[in-house]
XYZ file of C-alpha atoms in Angstrom:
109
model
C -35.651 6.195 36.457
C -33.442 7.826 39.096
C -30.749 5.248 38.493
C -30.794 5.818 34.728
C -30.531 9.565 35.244
C -27.650 9.140 37.700
C -25.813 6.888 35.253
C -26.334 9.415 32.466
C -24.950 12.239 34.613
C -21.913 10.168 35.618
C -21.268 9.237 31.978
C -21.586 12.877 30.939
C -19.132 14.055 33.587
C -16.686 11.316 32.604
C -16.905 12.359 28.967
C -16.259 16.002 29.834
C -13.273 15.260 32.052
C -11.607 12.668 29.780
C -8.638 13.811 27.698
C -9.319 14.601 24.072
C -7.219 11.594 23.124
C -5.433 8.983 25.149
C -1.710 9.460 25.407
C 0.320 6.325 24.720
C 2.674 6.404 27.719
C 4.649 3.361 26.570
C 5.255 4.919 23.154
C 6.254 8.234 24.738
C 8.700 6.550 27.117
C 10.206 4.559 24.237
C 10.536 7.791 22.250
C 12.303 9.461 25.197
C 14.701 6.524 25.448
C 15.308 6.430 21.693
C 16.147 10.144 21.588
C 18.482 10.027 24.603
C 16.183 12.162 26.777
C 16.620 9.649 29.599
C 20.367 10.309 29.588
C 19.718 13.710 31.185
C 16.256 13.277 32.738
C 14.666 10.721 35.045
C 11.054 10.427 36.113
C 11.510 11.221 39.795
C 15.049 12.508 40.360
C 17.320 15.184 38.971
C 20.126 13.963 36.744
C 21.754 16.502 34.429
C 18.333 18.039 33.865
C 15.274 18.187 36.108
C 13.070 15.209 36.930
C 10.037 14.910 34.689
C 7.794 15.142 37.763
C 9.401 18.503 38.606
C 8.869 19.720 35.042
C 5.218 18.636 35.249
C 4.780 20.532 38.520
C 6.483 23.711 37.269
C 4.557 23.775 34.001
C 1.197 22.559 35.279
C -1.490 23.938 32.990
C 0.909 24.559 30.106
C -0.351 23.493 26.686
C 1.558 20.491 25.318
C 2.237 22.422 22.104
C 4.149 25.061 24.096
C 6.364 22.503 25.829
C 6.820 20.655 22.528
C 8.143 23.860 20.953
C 10.535 24.291 23.881
C 11.743 20.691 23.510
C 12.433 21.230 19.820
C 14.109 24.608 20.382
C 16.173 23.665 23.446
C 17.178 26.330 25.897
C 19.152 27.418 28.909
C 18.611 29.144 32.207
C 15.179 27.753 33.076
C 16.574 25.006 35.325
C 20.129 26.132 35.972
C 23.302 26.666 33.985
C 23.265 23.448 31.924
C 21.565 24.028 28.556
C 19.134 21.564 27.033
C 20.156 20.857 23.454
C 17.604 21.455 20.736
C 15.720 18.408 19.546
C 14.940 19.914 16.152
C 14.945 16.533 14.397
C 11.821 15.449 16.315
C 8.624 15.637 14.338
C 5.958 17.958 15.727
C 3.836 14.905 16.574
C 6.671 13.202 18.469
C 7.546 16.404 20.334
C 3.900 16.832 21.326
C 3.670 13.216 22.512
C 6.783 13.726 24.646
C 5.385 16.988 26.003
C 2.052 15.373 26.929
C 3.907 12.568 28.669
C 6.203 14.912 30.589
C 3.306 17.179 31.611
C 1.489 14.074 32.884
C 4.486 13.277 35.132
C 6.031 10.681 32.785
C 3.703 7.796 33.676
C 4.566 4.211 32.795
C 0.998 3.485 31.677
């Protein structure tokens, strides 16, 4: 009985800590490549723009919808003098997928 209870507690904790939906990292990376994001950003080093890992650290706790809006709007001054062009042609769903991926540190899987 103790073992069944322990397994139930572990399963419950896992369910509470799991993301609402699984992010498709491969699809997000392909989307970043397709939309030329990787021309200015890399996962772990600064190029023209900041590394995705640095973005994830700076915006830890930010809602993906907020970063998605920033991606679509573009901006300047948050990371230095070089502006990020607006990505207004991205759908809201694609912008959110990119934002989730960036906030997760741009994982490969």
